[in-house]
Coordinates of C-alpha atoms and ligand atoms in Angstrom, one line a residue:
M1 CA 35.4 84.9 92.7
R2 CA 36.8 88.1 91.2
Q3 CA 38.6 88.7 94.6
S4 CA 40.3 85.3 94.4
V5 CA 41.6 86.0 90.9
R6 CA 43.0 89.2 92.1
A7 CA 44.7 87.4 95.0
A8 CA 46.1 84.9 92.5
L9 CA 47.5 87.7 90.3
A10 CA 49.1 89.4 93.4
A11 CA 50.7 86.1 94.3
L12 CA 52.1 85.8 90.7
G13 CA 53.5 89.3 91.1
I14 CA 55.4 88.3 94.3
V15 CA 56.9 85.3 92.5
A16 CA 58.0 87.4 89.6
A17 CA 59.7 89.9 92.1
C18 CA 61.5 87.0 93.7
G19 CA 62.7 85.9 90.4
A20 CA 64.2 89.3 89.7
A21 CA 66.0 89.2 93.1
L22 CA 67.5 85.8 92.2
A23 CA 68.7 87.2 88.9
G24 CA 71.1 89.5 90.9
E25 CA 73.3 86.5 91.9
N26 CA 76.3 86.0 89.8
R27 CA 78.4 83.0 89.7
V28 CA 82.2 82.8 89.2
V29 CA 84.0 79.4 89.2
Q30 CA 87.6 79.0 90.2
S31 CA 89.1 76.3 87.9
D32 CA 92.7 75.6 87.0
R33 CA 93.9 78.5 89.1
A34 CA 91.8 80.9 87.0
F35 CA 88.4 82.8 87.4
E36 CA 85.7 81.7 85.0
P37 CA 84.5 84.1 83.6
A38 CA 87.4 86.5 84.1
R39 CA 85.3 89.5 83.4
L40 CA 81.7 90.3 84.1
A41 CA 79.3 93.2 84.7
V42 CA 76.8 93.3 87.7
K43 CA 74.4 95.8 89.2
A44 CA 75.3 97.5 92.5
G45 CA 73.9 95.5 95.3
D46 CA 74.3 92.3 93.4
G47 CA 75.8 89.2 94.9
L48 CA 78.9 87.4 93.6
T49 CA 79.2 83.8 94.4
F50 CA 82.7 82.0 94.2
V51 CA 82.6 78.3 93.6
N52 CA 85.9 76.6 94.2
S53 CA 85.9 73.8 91.5
D54 CA 89.7 73.6 91.7
L55 CA 92.1 71.2 93.4
Y56 CA 93.7 74.0 95.3
D57 CA 92.7 76.4 98.2
H58 CA 92.0 80.0 97.1
N59 CA 91.8 83.2 99.0
V60 CA 89.6 85.7 97.1
Y61 CA 89.9 89.4 98.0
S62 CA 89.6 92.8 96.5
D63 CA 91.2 96.1 97.6
S64 CA 89.1 98.2 95.1
P65 CA 87.7 101.3 96.9
G66 CA 84.0 100.8 97.9
N67 CA 84.2 97.0 97.4
V68 CA 86.9 95.9 99.7
F69 CA 86.6 92.3 100.9
N70 CA 88.5 89.2 101.8
L71 CA 86.7 85.9 101.7
G72 CA 89.6 84.0 103.5
I73 CA 90.8 80.5 102.7
Q74 CA 88.4 78.7 100.4
A75 CA 88.9 74.9 100.2
P76 CA 88.1 72.9 97.1
G77 CA 84.3 72.4 96.8
Q78 CA 83.5 75.3 98.9
T79 CA 81.2 78.2 97.8
N80 CA 81.5 81.8 99.2
G81 CA 79.8 84.9 98.5
V82 CA 80.1 88.7 98.7
T83 CA 77.8 91.7 97.8
L84 CA 79.2 94.5 95.6
A85 CA 77.6 97.6 96.9
A86 CA 79.5 100.4 95.2
P87 CA 79.5 101.2 91.4
G88 CA 82.8 101.1 89.7
T89 CA 85.6 98.6 88.6
V90 CA 86.4 95.9 91.0
E91 CA 89.6 94.0 90.7
V92 CA 89.3 90.7 92.4
R93 CA 92.6 88.6 93.1
C94 CA 93.7 85.5 95.0
R95 CA 96.3 85.9 97.7
I96 CA 97.6 82.4 97.0
H97 CA 97.8 82.7 93.3
P98 CA 98.9 86.2 92.2
K99 CA 98.1 85.5 88.6
M100 CA 94.4 84.9 89.2
K101 CA 92.5 88.0 88.3
L102 CA 88.8 88.9 87.8
V103 CA 87.5 92.3 86.7
V104 CA 84.0 93.2 87.6
T105 CA 82.2 96.2 86.4
V106 CA 79.6 97.2 88.9
E107 CA 76.9 99.5 87.2
Ligands
CU201 CU1 94.0 80.9 94.1

């Protein structure tokens, strides 16, 4: 009996750990040719998910040292993701819409 309680508590611990891992996912929506939010802070190793809720294609990229990426053409309704590994300020832009700008602080 005591052992099964311990096993149940261990299982709860695993669930809590998974919840913490999921909290490392951050969502940015593209809407009306803008990033929403336009500024956010994440932890190094966190994922950043881009949801294209717009009527237009986007091409999200960053040339910021340590976090260089290019997600390619993203059609309306499509979701893409990237992991930000290096601490620092990451400037995220869109190759199709030069006015789109997202600033991510990676702590
Ligand atoms: Cu765009």
